[in-house]
XYZ file of C-alpha atoms in Angstrom:
787
model
C 32.693 -38.872 -73.417
C 32.793 -35.120 -72.865
C 35.612 -32.671 -73.380
C 35.338 -30.244 -70.511
C 35.315 -26.510 -71.042
C 37.492 -24.140 -68.998
C 34.381 -23.034 -67.086
C 33.821 -26.621 -65.957
C 37.340 -26.872 -64.551
C 37.172 -23.971 -62.094
C 34.333 -22.134 -60.440
C 35.126 -18.479 -59.972
C 33.475 -15.953 -57.710
C 33.773 -12.427 -59.096
C 34.369 -9.528 -56.744
C 31.077 -8.069 -57.998
C 29.254 -10.930 -56.264
C 29.800 -9.135 -52.932
C 28.191 -5.910 -51.756
C 31.304 -4.637 -49.975
C 34.758 -3.453 -50.934
C 36.496 -4.535 -47.746
C 35.718 -6.948 -44.914
C 36.195 -4.038 -42.530
C 32.585 -3.124 -43.341
C 31.212 -6.543 -42.340
C 29.735 -7.379 -38.972
C 31.458 -10.232 -37.116
C 29.685 -13.550 -36.740
C 28.364 -14.537 -33.332
C 27.931 -18.266 -33.988
C 29.732 -20.976 -35.929
C 28.769 -21.161 -39.595
C 26.968 -24.302 -40.733
C 27.124 -26.007 -37.327
C 23.497 -25.635 -36.257
C 23.114 -29.397 -35.787
C 26.097 -29.566 -33.432
C 25.026 -26.462 -31.522
C 21.517 -27.847 -31.048
C 23.037 -30.993 -29.581
C 25.078 -28.811 -27.234
C 21.924 -27.002 -26.116
C 20.309 -30.371 -25.392
C 23.231 -31.593 -23.298
C 23.237 -28.371 -21.287
C 19.480 -28.228 -20.895
C 18.939 -31.789 -19.640
C 19.902 -32.063 -16.006
C 19.720 -35.856 -15.778
C 22.862 -37.958 -15.207
C 24.685 -39.179 -18.287
C 23.787 -36.267 -20.563
C 27.388 -35.309 -21.079
C 28.577 -34.221 -24.518
C 30.999 -35.722 -27.026
C 31.967 -33.248 -29.745
C 32.812 -35.107 -32.950
C 34.747 -33.628 -35.844
C 38.096 -32.519 -37.138
C 40.025 -30.074 -34.929
C 40.357 -27.733 -37.926
C 36.603 -27.085 -37.887
C 37.069 -24.869 -34.846
C 34.974 -27.286 -32.788
C 36.700 -26.322 -29.544
C 36.417 -22.571 -30.016
C 32.768 -22.737 -31.106
C 31.841 -25.023 -28.217
C 33.759 -22.975 -25.676
C 32.185 -19.734 -26.890
C 28.635 -21.081 -26.656
C 29.171 -22.766 -23.302
C 30.595 -19.569 -21.844
C 27.512 -17.707 -23.026
C 25.255 -20.248 -21.332
C 27.394 -20.429 -18.186
C 27.344 -16.658 -17.730
C 23.597 -16.798 -17.130
C 23.858 -19.571 -14.529
C 24.231 -19.033 -10.768
C 27.632 -19.167 -9.140
C 28.053 -22.657 -7.670
C 28.803 -23.366 -4.041
C 32.440 -23.525 -2.986
C 34.078 -26.414 -1.184
C 36.849 -26.408 1.363
C 38.620 -28.957 3.518
C 39.089 -28.424 7.246
C 40.759 -30.389 9.992
C 38.803 -33.262 11.445
C 39.781 -32.871 15.105
C 38.461 -36.342 15.976
C 40.233 -38.112 13.052
C 42.841 -35.949 11.282
C 43.441 -38.666 8.648
C 39.927 -38.034 7.290
C 39.584 -34.276 6.675
C 36.052 -32.921 6.551
C 34.575 -31.134 3.544
C 32.475 -27.991 4.017
C 30.077 -26.608 1.415
C 29.673 -22.843 1.390
C 27.636 -20.632 -0.938
C 29.231 -18.016 -3.151
C 31.952 -16.022 -1.474
C 31.362 -17.537 1.960
C 34.290 -19.911 1.457
C 36.809 -17.110 1.082
C 35.214 -15.243 3.993
C 35.448 -18.275 6.269
C 39.089 -18.778 5.343
C 39.873 -15.148 6.113
C 37.775 -15.217 9.290
C 39.680 -18.252 10.573
C 42.989 -16.556 9.865
C 41.782 -13.520 11.770
C 40.499 -15.708 14.607
C 43.878 -17.404 15.001
C 45.641 -14.048 15.079
C 43.267 -12.744 17.718
C 43.614 -15.920 19.787
C 47.391 -15.600 19.668
C 46.923 -12.333 21.509
C 43.893 -13.073 23.660
C 44.917 -16.435 25.114
C 48.424 -15.397 26.249
C 46.855 -12.252 27.697
C 44.444 -14.120 29.963
C 47.051 -16.760 30.861
C 49.414 -14.024 31.991
C 46.893 -11.819 33.755
C 47.119 -11.022 37.498
C 43.798 -12.712 38.176
C 44.974 -15.928 36.488
C 48.252 -15.850 38.402
C 46.417 -15.227 41.660
C 44.185 -18.224 41.092
C 47.170 -20.356 40.117
C 48.896 -19.284 43.365
C 45.791 -20.218 45.329
C 45.723 -23.671 43.752
C 49.442 -24.082 44.322
C 49.133 -22.914 47.917
C 46.240 -25.255 48.616
C 48.024 -28.351 47.420
C 51.279 -27.226 49.005
C 49.505 -26.850 52.354
C 48.097 -30.368 52.067
C 51.558 -31.772 51.536
C 53.090 -29.619 54.291
C 50.410 -30.664 56.757
C 50.807 -34.357 55.998
C 54.578 -34.267 56.175
C 54.467 -32.028 59.260
C 52.370 -34.540 61.144
C 54.732 -37.313 60.021
C 57.781 -35.373 61.253
C 56.152 -34.606 64.614
C 55.196 -38.235 65.109
C 58.729 -39.328 64.263
C 60.324 -36.822 66.608
C 58.131 -37.986 69.477
C 59.459 -41.486 68.919
C 63.088 -40.372 68.592
C 63.159 -40.899 64.839
C 64.497 -38.448 62.232
C 62.982 -38.039 58.687
C 65.771 -37.657 56.141
C 65.502 -36.482 52.501
C 68.089 -38.145 50.253
C 68.634 -38.235 46.453
C 66.977 -41.674 46.515
C 63.916 -40.414 48.410
C 62.815 -40.286 52.062
C 64.289 -42.437 54.860
C 64.103 -42.750 58.662
C 66.949 -43.031 61.213
C 67.258 -43.129 65.044
C 67.883 -39.680 66.560
C 68.917 -38.163 69.849
C 68.339 -34.511 70.690
C 67.480 -33.804 67.085
C 70.600 -35.362 65.649
C 70.947 -38.649 63.819
C 72.380 -41.275 66.152
C 75.738 -42.672 64.990
C 75.785 -46.344 64.114
C 78.246 -47.232 66.862
C 76.066 -45.611 69.447
C 72.953 -47.363 68.078
C 74.719 -50.710 68.426
C 75.301 -50.038 72.145
C 71.574 -49.691 72.814
C 69.729 -52.490 74.599
C 68.050 -55.027 72.357
C 64.587 -53.958 73.533
C 65.314 -50.364 72.553
C 66.560 -51.468 69.167
C 63.408 -53.461 68.610
C 61.233 -50.491 69.605
C 63.075 -48.187 67.168
C 62.754 -50.747 64.363
C 59.004 -51.122 64.937
C 58.594 -47.338 65.043
C 60.494 -46.927 61.768
C 58.328 -49.597 60.110
C 55.174 -47.839 61.256
C 56.467 -44.471 60.074
C 57.482 -45.996 56.727
C 53.972 -47.266 56.201
C 52.584 -43.869 57.069
C 55.019 -42.229 54.609
C 53.925 -44.557 51.857
C 50.313 -43.602 52.518
C 51.239 -39.925 52.336
C 53.131 -40.442 49.032
C 50.141 -42.231 47.559
C 48.001 -39.334 48.675
C 50.496 -36.973 47.006
C 49.971 -38.706 43.666
C 46.260 -38.071 43.976
C 46.910 -34.485 45.001
C 49.086 -33.951 41.911
C 46.310 -35.389 39.752
C 43.831 -33.088 41.414
C 46.269 -30.250 40.929
C 46.480 -30.928 37.199
C 42.716 -31.202 36.967
C 42.293 -27.943 38.800
C 44.805 -26.265 36.498
C 43.070 -27.680 33.419
C 39.771 -26.522 34.744
C 41.194 -23.091 35.355
C 42.800 -23.002 31.898
C 39.536 -24.088 30.290
C 37.672 -21.472 32.204
C 39.933 -18.597 31.316
C 40.494 -19.842 27.725
C 36.786 -20.284 27.215
C 36.338 -16.744 28.391
C 38.965 -15.570 25.886
C 37.698 -17.731 23.023
C 33.997 -17.553 23.702
C 33.149 -14.079 22.454
C 35.454 -14.421 19.423
C 33.892 -17.694 18.294
C 30.408 -16.492 19.185
C 30.805 -13.669 16.686
C 31.588 -16.218 13.966
C 28.745 -18.489 15.025
C 26.305 -15.632 14.599
C 27.834 -14.822 11.212
C 27.437 -18.391 9.898
C 24.295 -19.401 11.786
C 22.566 -20.283 8.490
C 25.221 -22.911 7.700
C 24.866 -25.841 10.137
C 28.032 -27.598 8.972
C 30.086 -24.455 9.509
C 28.523 -23.945 12.935
C 29.451 -27.510 13.915
C 32.991 -26.915 12.688
C 33.346 -23.659 14.645
C 32.111 -25.368 17.798
C 34.713 -28.087 17.273
C 37.346 -25.378 16.785
C 36.369 -23.691 20.046
C 36.574 -26.976 21.919
C 39.940 -27.838 20.398
C 41.359 -24.385 21.175
C 40.362 -24.788 24.803
C 41.975 -28.235 24.972
C 45.187 -27.034 23.285
C 45.550 -23.532 24.668
C 49.273 -24.025 25.275
C 50.067 -23.883 21.524
C 48.980 -20.229 21.578
C 51.457 -19.312 24.320
C 54.540 -17.480 23.180
C 57.663 -19.383 24.382
C 59.743 -17.686 26.995
C 63.020 -16.125 25.933
C 65.507 -18.904 25.265
C 62.835 -21.591 25.496
C 61.427 -23.727 22.701
C 57.816 -23.904 21.671
C 55.647 -26.998 22.063
C 57.411 -30.066 20.755
C 55.840 -31.891 17.824
C 55.715 -35.583 17.125
C 56.309 -36.806 13.592
C 52.605 -37.446 13.046
C 51.325 -34.142 14.469
C 50.069 -31.057 12.665
C 52.107 -27.877 13.108
C 50.733 -25.513 15.747
C 47.908 -23.261 14.623
C 47.878 -24.844 11.099
C 45.142 -27.123 12.384
C 42.717 -24.184 12.341
C 43.293 -23.151 8.720
C 40.652 -23.525 5.991
C 41.815 -25.091 2.739
C 39.602 -23.416 0.136
C 39.833 -25.600 -2.974
C 38.603 -23.097 -5.557
C 38.907 -19.342 -5.284
C 35.930 -17.173 -6.143
C 35.912 -16.401 -9.847
C 33.778 -14.471 -12.276
C 30.016 -14.529 -12.168
C 28.199 -17.541 -13.558
C 29.116 -21.203 -13.697
C 32.779 -22.150 -14.171
C 34.037 -23.310 -17.585
C 37.303 -25.241 -17.253
C 39.510 -26.649 -20.018
C 42.183 -29.084 -18.822
C 45.008 -29.401 -21.353
C 46.849 -32.131 -19.445
C 44.152 -34.475 -18.096
C 46.269 -36.742 -15.924
C 44.754 -38.716 -13.060
C 45.796 -36.171 -10.429
C 45.063 -33.142 -12.596
C 41.490 -34.406 -12.897
C 40.561 -35.519 -9.376
C 43.168 -33.656 -7.311
C 46.044 -34.880 -5.185
C 47.407 -34.969 -1.661
C 50.875 -33.463 -1.469
C 53.522 -34.448 1.100
C 56.307 -32.601 2.885
C 59.456 -33.975 4.469
C 59.354 -33.778 8.246
C 61.500 -35.619 10.798
C 62.867 -37.857 8.056
C 59.412 -38.928 6.844
C 56.925 -37.740 4.247
C 53.959 -36.195 6.040
C 50.777 -34.499 4.962
C 47.682 -32.825 6.329
C 44.396 -31.408 5.077
C 46.099 -28.166 4.032
C 48.070 -30.068 1.382
C 44.999 -31.311 -0.494
C 45.150 -29.788 -3.981
C 42.095 -29.517 -6.244
C 41.767 -31.068 -9.690
C 39.936 -29.917 -12.796
C 36.739 -31.573 -11.552
C 36.845 -29.454 -8.381
C 37.324 -26.281 -10.404
C 34.545 -27.211 -12.831
C 32.089 -28.429 -10.172
C 28.766 -26.743 -10.790
C 29.765 -25.907 -14.356
C 31.517 -27.417 -17.367
C 34.716 -29.366 -17.949
C 36.204 -29.549 -21.462
C 38.672 -32.338 -22.280
C 40.444 -33.704 -25.339
C 39.448 -37.367 -25.545
C 42.729 -38.571 -27.052
C 44.831 -36.831 -24.408
C 42.567 -38.241 -21.721
C 42.757 -41.825 -22.983
C 46.551 -41.928 -23.224
C 46.945 -40.931 -19.564
C 47.177 -43.928 -17.201
C 44.074 -44.387 -15.027
C 42.598 -41.025 -16.072
C 39.730 -42.372 -18.204
C 38.653 -44.880 -15.573
C 38.885 -42.216 -12.859
C 36.671 -39.851 -14.860
C 34.069 -42.553 -15.506
C 34.065 -43.606 -11.853
C 33.611 -40.007 -10.757
C 30.720 -39.434 -13.168
C 29.035 -42.692 -12.168
C 29.294 -42.078 -8.418
C 28.750 -38.319 -8.815
C 31.381 -37.549 -6.194
C 35.042 -36.552 -6.252
C 37.212 -38.798 -4.142
C 40.792 -37.536 -3.836
C 43.135 -40.494 -3.692
C 46.631 -41.406 -4.762
C 47.027 -43.998 -7.536
C 50.009 -45.479 -5.724
C 48.019 -45.766 -2.511
C 45.033 -47.152 -4.400
C 47.150 -50.009 -5.722
C 49.148 -50.456 -2.511
C 52.447 -49.341 -4.030
C 53.529 -47.068 -1.156
C 53.190 -47.147 2.623
C 53.549 -43.407 3.267
C 50.920 -42.004 5.604
C 48.263 -40.303 3.523
C 44.768 -38.918 3.916
C 41.267 -40.089 3.120
C 39.451 -36.801 2.486
C 35.687 -36.792 2.625
C 34.293 -37.143 -0.948
C 32.759 -34.028 -2.474
C 29.426 -34.273 -4.388
C 29.873 -33.628 -8.110
C 27.584 -31.684 -10.429
C 29.354 -31.105 -13.737
C 28.827 -31.393 -17.484
C 31.806 -32.978 -19.188
C 32.497 -32.153 -22.836
C 34.884 -34.456 -24.707
C 36.428 -33.591 -28.073
C 37.514 -36.313 -30.484
C 37.471 -37.494 -34.075
C 34.873 -39.833 -35.527
C 37.050 -42.922 -35.398
C 37.766 -42.475 -31.699
C 34.069 -41.879 -31.052
C 33.098 -45.087 -32.863
C 35.748 -47.098 -31.009
C 34.506 -45.889 -27.631
C 30.921 -46.695 -28.573
C 31.917 -50.182 -29.708
C 34.291 -51.185 -26.914
C 33.305 -49.275 -23.785
C 29.719 -49.953 -22.644
C 29.923 -47.275 -19.948
C 30.715 -44.624 -22.548
C 27.211 -44.769 -24.033
C 25.673 -44.320 -20.576
C 27.870 -41.401 -19.630
C 27.978 -39.490 -22.949
C 24.472 -39.663 -24.356
C 24.703 -36.613 -26.606
C 26.889 -36.274 -29.713
C 27.624 -32.919 -31.357
C 28.834 -33.697 -34.870
C 30.639 -30.769 -36.512
C 30.319 -30.469 -40.297
C 33.422 -30.386 -42.486
C 31.808 -28.287 -45.244
C 28.606 -26.535 -46.306
C 26.809 -25.758 -49.546
C 27.883 -22.471 -51.080
C 25.133 -20.591 -52.915
C 23.674 -17.105 -53.135
C 22.133 -17.491 -49.677
C 25.253 -18.729 -47.875
C 27.806 -16.617 -49.756
C 27.394 -13.440 -47.606
C 27.589 -15.485 -44.402
C 30.769 -17.198 -45.524
C 32.273 -13.819 -46.402
C 31.479 -12.670 -42.858
C 33.194 -15.822 -41.547
C 36.373 -14.856 -43.404
C 36.083 -11.300 -42.085
C 35.600 -12.593 -38.527
C 38.663 -14.849 -38.747
C 40.795 -11.925 -39.936
C 39.457 -9.615 -37.221
C 39.967 -12.159 -34.423
C 43.545 -12.736 -35.563
C 44.111 -8.949 -35.750
C 44.921 -9.172 -39.466
C 44.305 -6.520 -42.136
C 40.905 -6.518 -43.855
C 40.416 -8.347 -47.132
C 39.170 -6.847 -50.344
C 36.197 -8.389 -52.123
C 38.503 -9.946 -54.723
C 40.598 -11.526 -51.942
C 37.468 -12.942 -50.309
C 36.496 -14.455 -53.657
C 39.908 -16.126 -54.006
C 39.715 -17.498 -50.458
C 36.282 -18.960 -51.222
C 37.628 -20.573 -54.395
C 40.362 -22.210 -52.375
C 37.808 -23.246 -49.736
C 35.804 -25.019 -52.440
C 38.915 -26.862 -53.603
C 39.729 -27.771 -50.012
C 36.194 -29.175 -49.630
C 36.701 -31.230 -52.794
C 33.454 -29.975 -54.307
C 32.797 -26.820 -56.309
C 29.328 -26.623 -54.774
C 30.608 -26.688 -51.200
C 33.202 -24.849 -49.111
C 35.268 -26.113 -46.225
C 34.461 -25.337 -42.624
C 38.020 -26.027 -41.507
C 38.371 -22.527 -40.123
C 41.911 -23.099 -38.853
C 43.124 -23.612 -42.407
C 41.241 -20.540 -43.580
C 42.779 -18.480 -40.797
C 46.238 -19.708 -41.725
C 45.691 -18.781 -45.377
C 44.498 -15.290 -44.443
C 47.528 -14.869 -42.167
C 49.897 -15.897 -44.963
C 48.114 -13.560 -47.380
C 48.455 -10.741 -44.840
C 52.186 -11.412 -44.776
C 52.328 -11.095 -48.560
C 50.343 -7.855 -48.444
C 52.647 -6.433 -45.792
C 55.706 -7.324 -47.870
C 54.201 -5.417 -50.776
C 53.321 -2.406 -48.647
C 49.550 -2.843 -48.860
C 47.183 -2.211 -45.956
C 44.445 -4.398 -47.400
C 44.728 -7.979 -48.575
C 44.021 -8.426 -52.279
C 43.457 -11.387 -54.592
C 47.097 -11.334 -55.676
C 48.193 -11.623 -52.051
C 46.036 -14.711 -51.515
C 47.360 -16.251 -54.730
C 50.927 -15.429 -53.720
C 50.357 -17.113 -50.363
C 49.026 -20.252 -52.080
C 51.935 -20.301 -54.537
C 54.439 -19.828 -51.718
C 52.823 -22.624 -49.715
C 52.977 -24.977 -52.711
C 56.607 -24.163 -53.264
C 57.446 -24.401 -49.566
C 56.039 -27.913 -49.271
C 57.078 -29.112 -52.718
C 60.536 -30.610 -52.182
C 59.463 -34.228 -52.592
C 57.122 -33.362 -55.461
C 59.920 -31.528 -57.269
C 62.325 -34.377 -56.712
C 59.936 -36.925 -58.190
C 59.246 -34.654 -61.152
C 62.992 -34.280 -61.757
C 63.433 -38.049 -61.749
C 60.687 -38.357 -64.373
C 62.101 -35.571 -66.525
C 65.618 -37.005 -66.234
C 64.396 -40.436 -67.303
C 65.139 -42.191 -64.036
C 61.434 -42.919 -63.646
C 60.088 -43.958 -67.035
C 56.939 -42.072 -67.974
C 55.973 -41.640 -71.639
C 54.021 -38.554 -72.678
C 54.327 -39.160 -76.420
C 53.901 -42.086 -78.790
C 51.702 -45.139 -78.354
C 52.276 -48.510 -76.696
C 50.036 -51.559 -76.314
C 49.418 -52.659 -72.731
C 50.923 -49.503 -71.210
C 49.079 -46.547 -69.736
C 49.716 -43.573 -67.487
C 47.938 -43.944 -64.205
C 47.924 -41.228 -61.522
C 49.126 -41.808 -57.954
C 48.499 -39.504 -55.004
C 51.111 -38.890 -52.311
C 49.984 -37.528 -48.950
C 52.601 -36.018 -46.636
C 50.995 -34.436 -43.595
C 48.564 -31.829 -44.904
C 50.256 -31.740 -48.307
C 48.922 -33.881 -51.155
C 50.208 -34.093 -54.714
C 50.052 -36.550 -57.589
C 52.458 -37.968 -60.163
C 51.916 -40.209 -63.192
C 52.679 -43.890 -62.713
C 53.402 -46.310 -65.554
C 50.974 -49.237 -65.460
C 51.638 -52.195 -67.733
C 49.615 -55.282 -68.605
C 50.528 -58.493 -70.413
C 48.107 -61.125 -71.692
C 48.537 -64.716 -72.864
C 46.715 -67.959 -73.194
C 45.703 -69.404 -69.864
C 42.869 -70.370 -67.555
C 41.267 -67.040 -66.747
C 43.711 -65.866 -64.080
C 44.408 -62.191 -63.498
C 47.704 -61.804 -61.670
C 48.204 -58.612 -59.662
C 51.962 -58.408 -59.217
C 51.575 -55.849 -56.426
C 49.395 -58.229 -54.467
C 51.677 -61.184 -55.114
C 54.564 -59.122 -53.721
C 52.474 -58.100 -50.680
C 52.565 -54.475 -51.812
C 48.833 -54.130 -52.395
C 46.217 -52.842 -49.985
C 42.802 -54.432 -49.548
C 40.943 -51.825 -51.609
C 43.352 -52.154 -54.527
C 43.041 -55.939 -54.431
C 39.276 -55.584 -54.465
C 39.527 -53.365 -57.549
C 41.609 -55.937 -59.397
C 39.124 -58.686 -58.562
C 36.327 -56.478 -59.962
C 38.342 -56.169 -63.200
C 38.622 -59.941 -63.388
C 34.867 -60.276 -62.889
C 34.177 -57.691 -65.624
C 36.447 -59.433 -68.136
C 34.964 -62.857 -67.445
C 31.373 -61.548 -67.556
C 31.789 -59.643 -70.827
C 34.097 -61.896 -72.801
C 33.612 -65.411 -71.426
C 29.984 -65.653 -70.429
C 29.427 -68.647 -72.791
C 32.910 -69.972 -73.338
C 36.025 -70.834 -71.403
C 38.059 -67.793 -70.451
C 41.353 -68.898 -71.962
C 43.271 -65.855 -70.781
C 45.914 -65.081 -68.238
C 46.849 -61.449 -67.564
C 49.404 -59.717 -65.386
C 49.256 -56.175 -64.023
C 52.096 -54.146 -62.565
C 52.743 -50.639 -61.284
C 56.194 -50.141 -62.706
C 58.965 -48.594 -60.598
C 56.926 -48.540 -57.403
C 58.709 -49.921 -54.361
C 56.244 -49.377 -51.573
C 52.687 -50.396 -50.760
C 49.832 -48.983 -52.833
C 46.135 -48.921 -52.105
C 42.898 -47.596 -53.501
C 40.889 -48.447 -56.596
C 41.326 -45.202 -58.536
C 43.647 -46.966 -61.035
C 41.063 -49.629 -61.902
C 40.045 -47.898 -65.142
C 43.677 -47.500 -66.217
C 44.416 -51.149 -65.387
C 41.395 -52.367 -67.351
C 42.285 -50.249 -70.383
C 45.854 -51.579 -70.282
C 44.560 -55.186 -70.277
C 42.185 -54.495 -73.178
C 44.979 -52.790 -75.123
C 47.331 -55.718 -74.575
C 44.673 -58.250 -75.458
C 43.629 -56.429 -78.626
C 47.178 -55.518 -79.578
C 46.077 -51.921 -80.063
C 48.451 -49.294 -78.621
C 47.369 -46.638 -76.142
C 48.434 -43.086 -76.848
C 50.785 -42.011 -74.088
C 49.667 -38.386 -74.249
C 46.844 -39.409 -71.933
C 46.670 -40.131 -68.241
C 43.719 -41.916 -66.702
C 42.062 -42.032 -63.281
C 38.830 -43.635 -62.129
C 37.469 -46.818 -60.643
C 35.124 -49.256 -62.414
C 32.382 -51.613 -61.354
C 31.635 -55.098 -62.656
C 29.549 -53.616 -65.492
C 32.304 -51.348 -66.731
C 30.838 -48.109 -65.392
C 33.403 -45.511 -64.329
C 33.074 -44.340 -60.714
C 34.264 -41.248 -58.861
C 37.634 -41.089 -57.117
C 39.351 -38.689 -54.737
C 42.028 -36.030 -55.236
C 40.952 -35.448 -58.828
C 42.433 -31.941 -58.912
C 45.850 -33.053 -57.700
C 45.918 -35.889 -60.254
C 45.148 -33.672 -63.215
C 47.702 -31.091 -62.087
C 50.355 -33.771 -61.496
C 50.180 -34.983 -65.116
C 49.892 -31.428 -66.415
C 53.130 -30.410 -64.668
C 55.077 -33.222 -66.350
C 53.588 -32.480 -69.775
C 54.154 -28.741 -69.393
C 57.785 -29.328 -68.430
C 58.303 -31.437 -71.565
C 56.259 -29.138 -73.780
C 52.522 -29.099 -74.434
C 51.416 -29.806 -78.005
C 47.632 -29.742 -77.629
C 47.281 -33.520 -77.520
C 47.940 -34.060 -73.819
C 45.076 -34.593 -71.461
C 43.535 -36.525 -68.596
C 40.503 -38.808 -68.488
C 38.408 -38.546 -65.335
C 35.065 -40.036 -64.230
C 32.055 -37.986 -65.320
C 30.872 -38.028 -61.704
C 34.013 -36.117 -60.678
C 33.260 -33.040 -62.801
C 31.563 -31.283 -59.861
C 34.765 -31.697 -57.845
C 37.015 -29.806 -60.259
C 38.731 -26.674 -58.929
C 41.968 -26.630 -60.901
C 44.860 -24.193 -60.789
C 44.688 -21.112 -62.972
C 47.606 -22.199 -65.171
C 45.925 -25.520 -65.979
C 42.668 -23.789 -66.863
C 44.478 -21.307 -69.079
C 46.245 -24.144 -70.905
C 42.875 -25.771 -71.577
C 41.485 -22.462 -72.786
C 44.432 -22.102 -75.135
C 43.867 -25.612 -76.501
C 47.201 -26.933 -75.192
C 45.724 -29.382 -72.681
C 42.384 -31.107 -72.227
C 40.306 -32.857 -69.610
C 37.741 -35.453 -70.681
C 34.958 -36.946 -68.590
C 34.004 -40.563 -69.320
C 31.189 -42.680 -67.970
C 32.233 -46.146 -69.140
C 35.297 -48.155 -69.996
C 34.217 -48.257 -73.655
C 34.341 -44.452 -73.863
C 37.751 -44.436 -72.216
C 39.392 -47.107 -74.414
C 38.026 -45.495 -77.572
C 39.556 -42.138 -76.629
C 42.847 -43.665 -75.532
C 43.342 -45.728 -78.691
C 41.515 -43.549 -81.195
C 39.516 -46.568 -82.329
C 35.907 -47.612 -81.869
C 36.392 -51.321 -82.546
C 38.470 -52.258 -79.526
C 35.673 -54.322 -78.000
C 35.183 -56.306 -81.205
C 38.908 -56.958 -81.535
C 39.080 -58.118 -77.915
C 36.157 -60.494 -78.409
C 37.804 -61.964 -81.492
C 41.087 -62.308 -79.636
C 39.420 -64.054 -76.678
C 37.629 -66.454 -79.047
C 40.927 -67.140 -80.787
C 42.647 -67.886 -77.501
C 39.781 -70.196 -76.557
C 40.140 -72.199 -79.744
C 43.897 -72.327 -79.331
C 43.510 -73.599 -75.812
C 41.092 -76.301 -76.974
C 43.557 -77.325 -79.668
C 46.362 -77.589 -77.133
C 44.253 -79.573 -74.678
C 42.671 -81.939 -77.277
C 45.540 -84.534 -77.375
C 45.618 -84.734 -73.624
C 41.864 -85.234 -73.479
C 42.039 -88.046 -76.065
C 44.742 -89.801 -74.053
C 42.508 -89.752 -70.991
C 39.575 -91.457 -72.812
C 39.007 -95.151 -71.816
C 39.909 -97.836 -74.409
C 37.944 -101.034 -75.066
């Protein structure tokens, strides 16, 4: 066993270890500290252009994984070419399936603006030609021609009828014939007085004229059709003249883009066919009527540019709310004529559209909790195209008319951020994940701190303060931050890389400095921030301490008791962890080698704690009953605990309590013990060693230190010690002690003050074995067969 010196309890960094007085003199860091492995993986994912080489960034969010990744990706993206832009335009042949156009650089915005300008010019040019004198003259000629045809046909019919004494009458029901005399319709009474032969002649004449009229009316239908065709031909001719030079200018402008040329030709054809929508309605008249499934006038010629032109380089997009529609886009609807309608202009881009040709950064947990989003992302990466569709339409939940936009080819690197557990679960349960995310960037939680890394870590602290626009830190303040970083890492030879926590500490220290009127953060400010944080989050800790000091929770820190020992329990509440002593008791009696864990029997024990108890049982049986029956039953209990416990860090305390009870030798209650043991009795390292020592120290200090109080820890935990200043000072003053032990024999000797515990236990076990044989002997004799 080793009594630890104050220097072994806390590693200090003196201000003289730094070659600066203030962090204001330090250059900021350009890259993340200690994350070269992760950044190399990022370079690989970016550099390999094959499918599936997307990146999964593994690590705690506090490591600054997102900021470091984003910063490096932006640097790489800035040197890449600007990707092509995509837009949706009307498909004049099938409006339900809008067409996608790919345009380089700023050509997308230019085409959109050019189409707007074209529509404005057509709104002026087409009405102008349709209202010109030449157009009206040609319309009059067409009207006159077809009017003359009708007049000639009807004139011949009227002349023929007059020659036969028949009049042609126009009535609301149409044309009719009647007998006439001297140009007047013959009265009915007079017609009845005519000879029968005359009546028959008139009737035959009327029938012949009626047939001729029907032929003329059938000819009139054909003439009207020809009239419409002539008017359409004229309209096409004059509209083509008006549209031609305007569209030709655009065709020459986009001649290098065949898809755009084809679209402009389709626009020109559609404008000619629908020239009437460009006519301004006459005063008091309404414009062209629309059906419920028609596009609004002129909207059909708009260009829906999905992504506006941004900065130079490839896009870097971070989607904070990765829902299905926020990823792949959506088709919006508007209410029209009592129905929900849509068109290509209501297609809205998703994060994949914005990141196409660049990088998309997503939080894996947020992505996975969104319905359909994970499957949509995988499907998009596998097919390498973005297909905008509605989830409700995909599953047949709605019947509203929607669109089927043409899919857009996808070229993107997706970067997911998640913790290690989530990464392992995806690898184990989703076979497509391994194919789609072939590169892992694992961010370190801590790094070794030595003479080589110390200046770099100081620059990291300076960079965090500068980025947060906080005052500079003095060298002594940097040293105190590094000391806390080592404690946070749980190893005096390492420091944490959880930069968010470091930034928060510097911000709180800056607040303390500002309160004290200082322009530079000093060591006292950092210590004040740590003390304030401990007090701010210490309500539960204080309450438990009060219950111990008041005697509600029974914890002895004086005297000696057999089978009773002070264990140390850790409580974790969010990011706050603290420890309190826990009374562990053991009872032993004659039995059959059973070790009863009362916590486990009450279903209040975790798997790791149960494993630790079973290791104790194996140790006891191996050491004390290797060649004889183990005539011992023992019971273990964590007194006054009413919730589940787990972990094996109390194994050493439990074993010492059993040995004390078995030997009948009391344990001095001035000690607290932590550590796990193996089947050979070796003491193994545990976690939260600093919090455990400080938890027992606080209780002892509140009751009064007398120099006998102390804590036993595993020897392998010495490198993890970074205790509070007040604990170290108490050790230096001889009022408190910390001992490192490597075996259970060292621990029990220190706890009892005796070196013969093992011998007493062996004698006690042998005695119990003999007693058990004596008790069982009569029963064994009764079971023997008699002759």
